[in-house]
mmCIF file of C-alpha atoms and ligand atoms in Angstrom:
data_model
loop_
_atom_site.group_PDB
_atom_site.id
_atom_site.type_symbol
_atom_site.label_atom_id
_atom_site.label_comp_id
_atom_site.label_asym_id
_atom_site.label_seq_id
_atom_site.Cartn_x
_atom_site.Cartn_y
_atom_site.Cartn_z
ATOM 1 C CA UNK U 2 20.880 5.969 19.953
ATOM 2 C CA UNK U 3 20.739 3.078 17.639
ATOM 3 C CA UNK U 4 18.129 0.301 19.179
ATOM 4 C CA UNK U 5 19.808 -3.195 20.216
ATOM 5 C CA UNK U 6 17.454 -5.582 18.732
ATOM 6 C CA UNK U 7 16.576 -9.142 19.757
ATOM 7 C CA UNK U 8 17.310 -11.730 17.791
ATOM 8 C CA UNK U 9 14.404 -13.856 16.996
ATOM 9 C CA UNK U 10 14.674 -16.839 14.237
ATOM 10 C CA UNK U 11 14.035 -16.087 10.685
ATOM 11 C CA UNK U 12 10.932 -16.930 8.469
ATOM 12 C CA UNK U 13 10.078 -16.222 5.615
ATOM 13 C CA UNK U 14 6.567 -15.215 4.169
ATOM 14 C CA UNK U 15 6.586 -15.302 0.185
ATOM 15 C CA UNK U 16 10.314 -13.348 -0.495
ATOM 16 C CA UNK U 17 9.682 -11.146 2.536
ATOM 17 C CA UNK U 18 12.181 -12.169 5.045
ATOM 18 C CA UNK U 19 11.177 -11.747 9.028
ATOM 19 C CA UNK U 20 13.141 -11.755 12.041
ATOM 20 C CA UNK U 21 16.804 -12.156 13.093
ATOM 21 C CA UNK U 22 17.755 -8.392 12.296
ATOM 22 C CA UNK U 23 15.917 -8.291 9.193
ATOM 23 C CA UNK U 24 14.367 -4.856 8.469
ATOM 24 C CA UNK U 25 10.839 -4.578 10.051
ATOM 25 C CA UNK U 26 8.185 -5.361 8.038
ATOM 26 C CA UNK U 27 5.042 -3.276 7.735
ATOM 27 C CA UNK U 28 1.490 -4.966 7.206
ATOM 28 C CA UNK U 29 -1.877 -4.110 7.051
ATOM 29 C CA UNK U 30 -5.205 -6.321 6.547
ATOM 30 C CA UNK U 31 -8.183 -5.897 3.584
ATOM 31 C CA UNK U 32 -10.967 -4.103 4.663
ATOM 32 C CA UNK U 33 -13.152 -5.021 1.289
ATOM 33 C CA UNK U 34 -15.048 -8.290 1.397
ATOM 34 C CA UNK U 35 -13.298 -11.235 -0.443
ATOM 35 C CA UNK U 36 -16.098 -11.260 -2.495
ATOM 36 C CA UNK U 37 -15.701 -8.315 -3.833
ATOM 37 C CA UNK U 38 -12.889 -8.753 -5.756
ATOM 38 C CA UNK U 39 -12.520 -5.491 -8.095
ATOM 39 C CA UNK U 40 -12.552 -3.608 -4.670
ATOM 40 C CA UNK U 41 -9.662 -6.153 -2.916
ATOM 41 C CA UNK U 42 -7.752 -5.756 -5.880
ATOM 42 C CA UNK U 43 -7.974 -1.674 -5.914
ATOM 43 C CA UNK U 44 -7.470 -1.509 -1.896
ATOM 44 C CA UNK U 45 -4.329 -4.092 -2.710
ATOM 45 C CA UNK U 46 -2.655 -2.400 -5.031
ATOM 46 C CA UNK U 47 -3.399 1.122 -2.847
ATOM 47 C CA UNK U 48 -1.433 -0.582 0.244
ATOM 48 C CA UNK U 49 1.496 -1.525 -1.373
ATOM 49 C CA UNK U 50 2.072 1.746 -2.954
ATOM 50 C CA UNK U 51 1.933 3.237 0.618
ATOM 51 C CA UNK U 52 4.796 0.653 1.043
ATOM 52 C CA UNK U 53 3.083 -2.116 2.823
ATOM 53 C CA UNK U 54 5.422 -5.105 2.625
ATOM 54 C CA UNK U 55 2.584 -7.791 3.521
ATOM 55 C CA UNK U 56 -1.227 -7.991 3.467
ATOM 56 C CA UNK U 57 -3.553 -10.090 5.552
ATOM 57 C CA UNK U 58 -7.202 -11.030 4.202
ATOM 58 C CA UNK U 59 -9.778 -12.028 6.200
ATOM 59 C CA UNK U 60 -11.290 -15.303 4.783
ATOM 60 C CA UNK U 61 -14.517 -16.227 6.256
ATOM 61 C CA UNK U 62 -15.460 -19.113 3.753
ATOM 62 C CA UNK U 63 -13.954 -21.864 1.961
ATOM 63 C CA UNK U 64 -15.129 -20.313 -1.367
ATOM 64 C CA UNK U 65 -13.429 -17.195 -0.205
ATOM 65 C CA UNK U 66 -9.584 -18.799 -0.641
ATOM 66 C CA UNK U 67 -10.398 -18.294 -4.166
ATOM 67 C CA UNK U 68 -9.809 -14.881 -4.391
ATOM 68 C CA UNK U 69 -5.959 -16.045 -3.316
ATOM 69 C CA UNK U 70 -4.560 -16.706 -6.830
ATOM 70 C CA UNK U 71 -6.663 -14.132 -8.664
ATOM 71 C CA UNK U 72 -4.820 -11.075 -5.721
ATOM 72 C CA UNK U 73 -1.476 -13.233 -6.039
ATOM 73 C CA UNK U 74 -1.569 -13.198 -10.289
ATOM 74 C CA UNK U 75 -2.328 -9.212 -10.275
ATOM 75 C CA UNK U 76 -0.209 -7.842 -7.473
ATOM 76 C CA UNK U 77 3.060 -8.881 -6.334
ATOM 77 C CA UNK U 78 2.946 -8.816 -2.271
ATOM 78 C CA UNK U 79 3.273 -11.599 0.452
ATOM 79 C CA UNK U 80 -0.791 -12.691 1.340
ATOM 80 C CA UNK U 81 -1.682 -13.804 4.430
ATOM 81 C CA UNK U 82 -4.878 -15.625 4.981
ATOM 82 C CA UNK U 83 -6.738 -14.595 8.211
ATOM 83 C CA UNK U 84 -8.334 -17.580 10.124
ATOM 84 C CA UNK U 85 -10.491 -17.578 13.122
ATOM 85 C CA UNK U 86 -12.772 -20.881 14.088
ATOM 86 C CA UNK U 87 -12.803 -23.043 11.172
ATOM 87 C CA UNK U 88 -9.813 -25.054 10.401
ATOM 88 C CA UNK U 89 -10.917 -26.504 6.935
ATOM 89 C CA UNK U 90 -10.510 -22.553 5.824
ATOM 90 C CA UNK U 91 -6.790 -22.360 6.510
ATOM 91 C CA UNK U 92 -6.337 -26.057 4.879
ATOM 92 C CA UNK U 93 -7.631 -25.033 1.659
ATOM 93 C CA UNK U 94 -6.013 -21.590 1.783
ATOM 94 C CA UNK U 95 -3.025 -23.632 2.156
ATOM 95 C CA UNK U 96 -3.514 -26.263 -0.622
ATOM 96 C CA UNK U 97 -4.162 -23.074 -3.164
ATOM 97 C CA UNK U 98 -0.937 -21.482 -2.459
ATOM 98 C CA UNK U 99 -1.559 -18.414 0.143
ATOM 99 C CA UNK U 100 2.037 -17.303 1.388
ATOM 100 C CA UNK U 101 0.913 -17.421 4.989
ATOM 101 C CA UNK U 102 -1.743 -18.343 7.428
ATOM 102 C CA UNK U 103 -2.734 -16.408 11.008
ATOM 103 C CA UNK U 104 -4.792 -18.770 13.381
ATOM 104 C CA UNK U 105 -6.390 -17.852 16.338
ATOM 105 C CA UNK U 106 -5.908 -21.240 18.032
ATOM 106 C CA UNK U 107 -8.293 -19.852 20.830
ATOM 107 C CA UNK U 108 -11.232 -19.652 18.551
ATOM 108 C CA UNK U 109 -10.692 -23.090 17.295
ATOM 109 C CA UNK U 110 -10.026 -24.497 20.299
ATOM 110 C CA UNK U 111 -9.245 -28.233 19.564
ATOM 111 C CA UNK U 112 -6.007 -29.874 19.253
ATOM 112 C CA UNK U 113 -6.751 -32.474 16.844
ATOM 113 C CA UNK U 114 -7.783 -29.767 14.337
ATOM 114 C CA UNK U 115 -4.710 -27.151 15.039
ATOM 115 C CA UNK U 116 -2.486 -30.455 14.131
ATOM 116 C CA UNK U 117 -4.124 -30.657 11.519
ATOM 117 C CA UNK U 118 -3.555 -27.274 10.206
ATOM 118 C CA UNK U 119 0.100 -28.240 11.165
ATOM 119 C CA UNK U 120 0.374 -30.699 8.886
ATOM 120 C CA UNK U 121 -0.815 -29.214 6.193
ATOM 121 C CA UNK U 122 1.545 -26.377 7.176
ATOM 122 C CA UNK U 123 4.612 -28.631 7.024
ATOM 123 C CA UNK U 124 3.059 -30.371 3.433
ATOM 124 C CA UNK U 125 2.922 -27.005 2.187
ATOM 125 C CA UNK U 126 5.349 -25.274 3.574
ATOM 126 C CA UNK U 127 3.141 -22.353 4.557
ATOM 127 C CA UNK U 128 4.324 -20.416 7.868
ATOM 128 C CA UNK U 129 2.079 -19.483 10.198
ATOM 129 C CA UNK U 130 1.176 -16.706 12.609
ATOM 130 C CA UNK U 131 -0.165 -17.989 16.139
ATOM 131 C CA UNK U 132 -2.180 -15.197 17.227
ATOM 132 C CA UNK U 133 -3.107 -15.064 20.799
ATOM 133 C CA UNK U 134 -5.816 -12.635 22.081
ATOM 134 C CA UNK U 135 -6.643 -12.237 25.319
ATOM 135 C CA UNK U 136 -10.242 -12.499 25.148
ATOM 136 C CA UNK U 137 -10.196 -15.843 23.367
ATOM 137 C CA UNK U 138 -7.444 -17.911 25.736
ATOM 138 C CA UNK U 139 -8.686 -21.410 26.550
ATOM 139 C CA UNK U 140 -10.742 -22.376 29.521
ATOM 140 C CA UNK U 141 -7.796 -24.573 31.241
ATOM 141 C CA UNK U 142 -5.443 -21.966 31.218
ATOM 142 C CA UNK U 143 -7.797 -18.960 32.354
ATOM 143 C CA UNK U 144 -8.881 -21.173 35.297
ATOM 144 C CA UNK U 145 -5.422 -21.404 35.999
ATOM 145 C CA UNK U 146 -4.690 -18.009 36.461
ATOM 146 C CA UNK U 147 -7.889 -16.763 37.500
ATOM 147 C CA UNK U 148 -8.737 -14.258 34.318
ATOM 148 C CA UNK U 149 -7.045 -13.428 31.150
ATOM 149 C CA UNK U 150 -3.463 -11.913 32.238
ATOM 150 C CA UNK U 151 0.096 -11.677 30.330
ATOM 151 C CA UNK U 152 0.987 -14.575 31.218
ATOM 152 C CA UNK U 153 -2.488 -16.793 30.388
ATOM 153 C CA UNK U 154 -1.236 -15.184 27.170
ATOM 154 C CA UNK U 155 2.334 -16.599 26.973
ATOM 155 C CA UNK U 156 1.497 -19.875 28.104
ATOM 156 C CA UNK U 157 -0.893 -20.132 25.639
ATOM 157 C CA UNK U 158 1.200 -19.102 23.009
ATOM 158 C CA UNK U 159 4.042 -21.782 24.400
ATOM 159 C CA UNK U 160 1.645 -24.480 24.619
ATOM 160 C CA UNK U 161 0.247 -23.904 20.543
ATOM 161 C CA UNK U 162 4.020 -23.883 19.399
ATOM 162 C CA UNK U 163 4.537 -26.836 21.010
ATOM 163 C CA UNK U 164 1.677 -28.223 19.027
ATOM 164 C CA UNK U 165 3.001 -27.232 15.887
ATOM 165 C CA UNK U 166 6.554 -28.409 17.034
ATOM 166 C CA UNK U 167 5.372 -31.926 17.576
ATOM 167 C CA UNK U 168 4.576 -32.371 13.652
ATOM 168 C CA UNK U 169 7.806 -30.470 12.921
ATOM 169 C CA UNK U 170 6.590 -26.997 11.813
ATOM 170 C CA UNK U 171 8.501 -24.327 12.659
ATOM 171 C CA UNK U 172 8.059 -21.485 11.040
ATOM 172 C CA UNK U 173 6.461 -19.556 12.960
ATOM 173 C CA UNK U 174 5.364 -16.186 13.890
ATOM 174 C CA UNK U 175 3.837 -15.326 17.321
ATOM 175 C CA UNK U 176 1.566 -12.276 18.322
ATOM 176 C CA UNK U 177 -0.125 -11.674 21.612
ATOM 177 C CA UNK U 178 -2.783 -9.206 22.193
ATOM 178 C CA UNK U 179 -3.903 -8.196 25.123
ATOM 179 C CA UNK U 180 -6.788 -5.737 26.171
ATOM 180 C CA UNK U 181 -4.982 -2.627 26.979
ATOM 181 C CA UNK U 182 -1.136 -1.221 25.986
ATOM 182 C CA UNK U 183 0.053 -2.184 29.146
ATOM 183 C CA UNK U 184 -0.750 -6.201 29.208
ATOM 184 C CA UNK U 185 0.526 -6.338 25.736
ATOM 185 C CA UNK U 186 3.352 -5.022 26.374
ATOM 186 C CA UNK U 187 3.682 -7.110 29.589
ATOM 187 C CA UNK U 188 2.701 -10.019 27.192
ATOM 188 C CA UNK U 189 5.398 -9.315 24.740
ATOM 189 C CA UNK U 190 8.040 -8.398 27.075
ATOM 190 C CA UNK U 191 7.734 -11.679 28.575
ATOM 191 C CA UNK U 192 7.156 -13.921 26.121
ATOM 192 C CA UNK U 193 10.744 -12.355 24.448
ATOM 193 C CA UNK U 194 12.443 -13.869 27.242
ATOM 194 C CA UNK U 195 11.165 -17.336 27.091
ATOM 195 C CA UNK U 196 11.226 -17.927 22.872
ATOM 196 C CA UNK U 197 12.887 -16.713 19.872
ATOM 197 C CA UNK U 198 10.117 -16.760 17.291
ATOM 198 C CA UNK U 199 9.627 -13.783 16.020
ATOM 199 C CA UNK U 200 6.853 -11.505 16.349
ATOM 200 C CA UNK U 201 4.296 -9.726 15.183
ATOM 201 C CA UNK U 202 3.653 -6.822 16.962
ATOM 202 C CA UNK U 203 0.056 -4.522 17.330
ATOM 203 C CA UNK U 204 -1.989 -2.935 19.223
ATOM 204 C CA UNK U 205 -5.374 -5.000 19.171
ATOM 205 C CA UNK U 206 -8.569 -2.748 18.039
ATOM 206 C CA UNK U 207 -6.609 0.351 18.687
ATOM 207 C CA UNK U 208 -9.533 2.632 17.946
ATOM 208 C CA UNK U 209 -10.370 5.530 14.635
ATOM 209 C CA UNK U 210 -7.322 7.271 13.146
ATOM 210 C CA UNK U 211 -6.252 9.841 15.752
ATOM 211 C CA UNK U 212 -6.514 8.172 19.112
ATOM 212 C CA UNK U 213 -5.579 4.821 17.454
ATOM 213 C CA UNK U 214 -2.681 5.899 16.020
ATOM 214 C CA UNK U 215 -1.568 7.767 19.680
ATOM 215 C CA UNK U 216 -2.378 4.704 20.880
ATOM 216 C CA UNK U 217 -0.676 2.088 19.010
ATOM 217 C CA UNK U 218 2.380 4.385 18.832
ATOM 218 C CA UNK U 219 2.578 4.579 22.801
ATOM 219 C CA UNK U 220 2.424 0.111 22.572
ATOM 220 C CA UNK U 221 4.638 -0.139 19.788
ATOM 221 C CA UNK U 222 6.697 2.621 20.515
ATOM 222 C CA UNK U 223 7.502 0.678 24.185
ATOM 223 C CA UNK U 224 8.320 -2.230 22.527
ATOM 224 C CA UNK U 225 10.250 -1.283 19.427
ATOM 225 C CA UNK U 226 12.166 0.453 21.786
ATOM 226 C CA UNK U 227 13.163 -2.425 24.007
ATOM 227 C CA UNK U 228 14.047 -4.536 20.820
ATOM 228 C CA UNK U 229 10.900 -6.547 20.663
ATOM 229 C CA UNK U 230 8.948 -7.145 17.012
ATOM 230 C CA UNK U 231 9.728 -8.479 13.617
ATOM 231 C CA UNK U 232 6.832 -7.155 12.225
ATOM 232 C CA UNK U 233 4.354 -4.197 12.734
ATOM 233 C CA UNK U 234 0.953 -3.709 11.635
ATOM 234 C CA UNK U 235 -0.876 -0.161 12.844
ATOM 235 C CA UNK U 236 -4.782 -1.216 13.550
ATOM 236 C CA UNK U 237 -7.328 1.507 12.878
ATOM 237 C CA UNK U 238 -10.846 2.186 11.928
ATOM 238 C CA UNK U 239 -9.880 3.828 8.950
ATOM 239 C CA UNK U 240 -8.422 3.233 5.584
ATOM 240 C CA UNK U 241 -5.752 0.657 5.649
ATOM 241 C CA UNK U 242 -3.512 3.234 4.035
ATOM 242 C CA UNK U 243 -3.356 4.567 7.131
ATOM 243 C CA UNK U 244 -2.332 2.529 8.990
ATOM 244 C CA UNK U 245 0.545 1.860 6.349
ATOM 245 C CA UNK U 246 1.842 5.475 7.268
ATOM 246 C CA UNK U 247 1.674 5.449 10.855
ATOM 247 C CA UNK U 248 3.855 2.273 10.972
ATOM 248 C CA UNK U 249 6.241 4.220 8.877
ATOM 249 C CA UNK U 250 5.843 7.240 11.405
ATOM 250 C CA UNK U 251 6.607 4.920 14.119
ATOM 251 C CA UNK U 252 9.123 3.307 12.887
ATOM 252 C CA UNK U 253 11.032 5.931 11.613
ATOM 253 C CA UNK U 254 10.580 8.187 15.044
ATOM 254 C CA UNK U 255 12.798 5.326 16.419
ATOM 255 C CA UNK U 256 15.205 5.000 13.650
ATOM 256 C CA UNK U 257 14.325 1.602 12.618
ATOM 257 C CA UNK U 258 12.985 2.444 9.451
ATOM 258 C CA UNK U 259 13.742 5.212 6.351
ATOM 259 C CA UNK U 260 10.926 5.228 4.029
ATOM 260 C CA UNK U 261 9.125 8.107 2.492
ATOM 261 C CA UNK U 262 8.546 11.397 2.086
ATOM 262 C CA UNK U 263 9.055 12.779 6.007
ATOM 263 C CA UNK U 264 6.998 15.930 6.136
ATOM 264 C CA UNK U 265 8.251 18.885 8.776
ATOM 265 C CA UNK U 266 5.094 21.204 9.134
ATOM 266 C CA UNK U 267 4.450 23.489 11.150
ATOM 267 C CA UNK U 268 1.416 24.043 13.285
ATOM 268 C CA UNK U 269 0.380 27.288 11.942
ATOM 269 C CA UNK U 270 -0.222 30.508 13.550
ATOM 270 C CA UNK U 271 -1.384 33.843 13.225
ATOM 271 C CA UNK U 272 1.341 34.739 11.218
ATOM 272 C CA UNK U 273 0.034 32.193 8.544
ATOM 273 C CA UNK U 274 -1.656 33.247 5.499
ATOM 274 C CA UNK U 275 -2.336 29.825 3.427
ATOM 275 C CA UNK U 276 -4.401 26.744 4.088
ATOM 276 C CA UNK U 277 -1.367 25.046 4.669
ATOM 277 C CA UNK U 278 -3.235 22.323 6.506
ATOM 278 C CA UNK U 279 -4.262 21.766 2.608
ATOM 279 C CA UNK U 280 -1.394 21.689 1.189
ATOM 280 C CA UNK U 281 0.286 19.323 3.573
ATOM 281 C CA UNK U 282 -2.524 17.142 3.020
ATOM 282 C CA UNK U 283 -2.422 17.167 -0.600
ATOM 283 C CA UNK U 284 1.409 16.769 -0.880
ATOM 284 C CA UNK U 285 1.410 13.848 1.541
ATOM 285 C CA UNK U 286 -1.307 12.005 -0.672
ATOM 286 C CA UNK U 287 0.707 13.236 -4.038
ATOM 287 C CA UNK U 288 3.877 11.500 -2.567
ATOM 288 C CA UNK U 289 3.144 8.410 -0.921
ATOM 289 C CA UNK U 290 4.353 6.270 -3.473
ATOM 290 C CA UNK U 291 7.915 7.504 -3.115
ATOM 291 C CA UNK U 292 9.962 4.957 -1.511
ATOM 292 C CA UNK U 293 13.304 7.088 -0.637
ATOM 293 C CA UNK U 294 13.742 9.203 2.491
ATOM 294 C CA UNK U 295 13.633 12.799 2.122
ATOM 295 C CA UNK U 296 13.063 15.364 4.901
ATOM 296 C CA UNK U 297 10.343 18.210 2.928
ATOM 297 C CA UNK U 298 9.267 21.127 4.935
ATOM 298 C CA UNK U 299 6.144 22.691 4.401
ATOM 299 C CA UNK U 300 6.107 25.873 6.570
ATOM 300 C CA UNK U 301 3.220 28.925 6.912
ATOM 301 C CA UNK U 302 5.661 31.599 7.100
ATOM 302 C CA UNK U 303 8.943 32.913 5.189
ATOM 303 C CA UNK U 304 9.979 34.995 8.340
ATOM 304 C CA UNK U 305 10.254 31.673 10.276
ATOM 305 C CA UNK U 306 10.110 28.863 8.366
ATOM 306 C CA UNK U 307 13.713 28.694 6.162
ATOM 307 C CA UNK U 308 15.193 28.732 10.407
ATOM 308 C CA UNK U 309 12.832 26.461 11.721
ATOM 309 C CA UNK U 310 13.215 23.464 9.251
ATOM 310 C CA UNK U 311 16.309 23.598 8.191
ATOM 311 C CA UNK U 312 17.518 20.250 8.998
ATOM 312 C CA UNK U 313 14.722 19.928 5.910
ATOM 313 C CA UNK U 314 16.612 18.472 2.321
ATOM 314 C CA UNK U 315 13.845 20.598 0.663
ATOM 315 C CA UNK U 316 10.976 23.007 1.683
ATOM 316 C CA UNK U 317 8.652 25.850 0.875
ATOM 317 C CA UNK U 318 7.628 28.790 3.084
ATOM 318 C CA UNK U 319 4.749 30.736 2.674
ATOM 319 C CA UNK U 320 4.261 34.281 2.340
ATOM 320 C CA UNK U 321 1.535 36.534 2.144
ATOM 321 C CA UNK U 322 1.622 37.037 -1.656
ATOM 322 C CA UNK U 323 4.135 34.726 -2.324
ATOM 323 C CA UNK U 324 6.789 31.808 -1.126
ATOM 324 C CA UNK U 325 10.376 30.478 -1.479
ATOM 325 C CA UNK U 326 11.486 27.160 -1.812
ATOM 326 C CA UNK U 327 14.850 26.537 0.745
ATOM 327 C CA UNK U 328 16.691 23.863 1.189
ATOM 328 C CA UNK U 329 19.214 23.154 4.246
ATOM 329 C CA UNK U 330 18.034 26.437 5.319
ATOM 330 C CA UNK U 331 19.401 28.056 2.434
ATOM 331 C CA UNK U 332 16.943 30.047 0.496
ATOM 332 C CA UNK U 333 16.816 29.047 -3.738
ATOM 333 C CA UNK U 334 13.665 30.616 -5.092
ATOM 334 C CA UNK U 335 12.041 33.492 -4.248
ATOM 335 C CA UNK U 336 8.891 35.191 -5.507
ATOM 336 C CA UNK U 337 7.226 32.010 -6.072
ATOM 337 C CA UNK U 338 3.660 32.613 -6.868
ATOM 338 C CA UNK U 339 1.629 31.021 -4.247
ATOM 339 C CA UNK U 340 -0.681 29.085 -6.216
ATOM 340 C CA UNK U 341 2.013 27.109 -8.206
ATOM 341 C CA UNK U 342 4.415 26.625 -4.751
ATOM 342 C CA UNK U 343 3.300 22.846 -4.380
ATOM 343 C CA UNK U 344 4.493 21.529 -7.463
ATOM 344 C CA UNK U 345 7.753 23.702 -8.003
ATOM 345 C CA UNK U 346 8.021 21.894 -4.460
ATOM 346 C CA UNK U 347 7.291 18.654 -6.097
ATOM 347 C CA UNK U 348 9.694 19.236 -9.195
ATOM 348 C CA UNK U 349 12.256 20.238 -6.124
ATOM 349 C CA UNK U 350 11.748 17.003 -5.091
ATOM 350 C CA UNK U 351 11.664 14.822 -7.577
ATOM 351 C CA UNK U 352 15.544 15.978 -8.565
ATOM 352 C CA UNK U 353 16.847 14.775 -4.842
ATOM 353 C CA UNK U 354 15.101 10.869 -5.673
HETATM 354 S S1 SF4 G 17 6.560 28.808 10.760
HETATM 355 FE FE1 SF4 G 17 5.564 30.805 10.834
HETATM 356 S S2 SF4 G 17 3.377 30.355 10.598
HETATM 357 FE FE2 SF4 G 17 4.373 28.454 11.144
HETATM 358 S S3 SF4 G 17 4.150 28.360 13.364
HETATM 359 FE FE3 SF4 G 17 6.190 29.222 12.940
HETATM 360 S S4 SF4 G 17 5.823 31.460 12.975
HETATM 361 FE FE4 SF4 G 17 3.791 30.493 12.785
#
């Protein structure tokens, strides 16, 4: 089933086109201190060769912008500066050439000052991400509907674009994060119906890897489904890499996105006599660079495994002594000695890119 998506306007964040139909991006966010700049840089360059398409950086002093042009000289990626509370931040961000800006108007709170992060948006043609969260809406608007609910959310989101409309800045980007799945969701959903900005979709402090990821995929996975989101980032308590792969995963479960190495393992059982676990682990890290889609099965048996992944363009099965590489099912090696199986699978591989 191939997913009818909406059609939102299109931005642009450095080259990285958004919205409209455009292939869905992936992000992630810097979790090094901007003054630690040797450690950004490393954790930079580590994202986008997971394939991460655009990083945010959380920027928490003025002084901080500066490590915008030293990133933007060493790696070539879209960098969005993170904002929350103080508005001169995003203006000099701005004014020393960051690709984009996110704003939590909530936290700042003040119209005079979001115009003025307008303006400068519209002087410097920076686009910007309004980022609602539910737990920072504005006092008029949660007296109005009693508490933080999907809708607080939307209207607040209407009422900031409007803001940014009225100095004639419009390109935008629009998130809205609620406290659970289901009033994000709710949040999105109706927001979609009321504006065509496009948006950046998450789950907001989804949790550590495994229940995150669950969690984030059951949210996105809703919403991706129903058309809804330009761009995806995965949040986690882990390393940003990460998250990198489990918007892949998502994506790519939906058939919205090819990218990578897609590994078919299976779960193991008594018939097993490797540490497969192991190997899948070390061929996923040994591979996450690659940018073209190929199916690679990674099995713990040869009586099973050649059936049971054969949809797989490549794949090894394990024996007791030693394994076979197959591919569509159809067996090519045999009496591979166990201990060299990952890379013959690796050479294997590196002939289908
Ligand atoms: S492929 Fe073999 S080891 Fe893996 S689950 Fe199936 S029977 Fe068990």
């Amino acid at each position: 089933m191939v997913i009818d998506r909406r059609k939102t306007k299109v931005i642009k964040i450095g080259r990285v086109p958004i919205g409209g139909g455009n292939p869905i991006v992936v992000q992630s966010m810097l979790k090094v201190s901007p003054e630690n700049l040797e450690g950004s840089l490393i954790q930079l360059r580590e994202l986008k060769r997971a394939g991460c398409e655009i990083v945010r950086i959380a920027l928490p002093t003025e002084e901080s912008c500066n490590i915008i042009p030293f990133l933007k000289k060493e790696v070539d990626i879209p960098i969005v500066a993170d904002i929350h509370f103080n508005t001169r931040i995003a203006l000099k961000a701005m004014e020393i050439g960051v690709d984009g800006i996110r704003i939590n108007p909530g936290t700042i709170n003040n119209v005079r000052k979001v115009k003025d992060v307008a303006r400068q948006a519209q002087q410097t043609k920076t686009p910007v991400r309004i980022g609602i969260n539910s737990g920072s809406i504005e006092k008029r608007i949660l007296r109005k509907y009693g508490k933080s609910t999907s809708d607080a959310m939307v209207e607040s989101a209407l009422y900031y674009i409007k803001l940014f409309e009225d100095v004639g800045w419009t390109e935008l980007k629009v998130s809205l994060k609620g406290s659970d799945v289901i009033e994000t969701v709710n949040a999105y959903r109706k927001f979609s119906v009321v504006s065509d900005y496009p948006l950046h979709i998450g789950i907001t402090e989804a949790g550590p890897l495994f229940s995150g990821a669950i969690k984030s995929a059951v949210g996105l996975g809703i919403l991706l489904h129903e058309g809804i989101g330009d761009t995806i980032r995965v949040s986690l308590t882990s390393d940003p890499v990460y998250e990198v792969i489990a918007a892949y995963h998502i994506l790519s479960n939906l058939g919205l996105r090819k990218r990578g190495i897609s590994i078919i393992s299976c779960p193991t059982c008594g018939r097993c006599k490797t540490n497969l676990k192991e190997i899948v682990d070390e061929f996923e890290r040994e591979t996450i660079h690659i940018e073209k889609y190929v199916k690679v099965a990674i099995m713990g048996c040869e009586v099973n495994g050649p059936g049971e992944a054969k949809d797989a363009d490549i794949g090894v099965a394990f024996g007791a002594k030693s394994a076979i590489i197959f591919s569509r099912g159809i067996i090519k090696k045999k009496n591979v000695p166990k201990e060299m199986a990952k890379d013959i699978l690796k050479e294997e591989l590196f002939r289908l890119l």
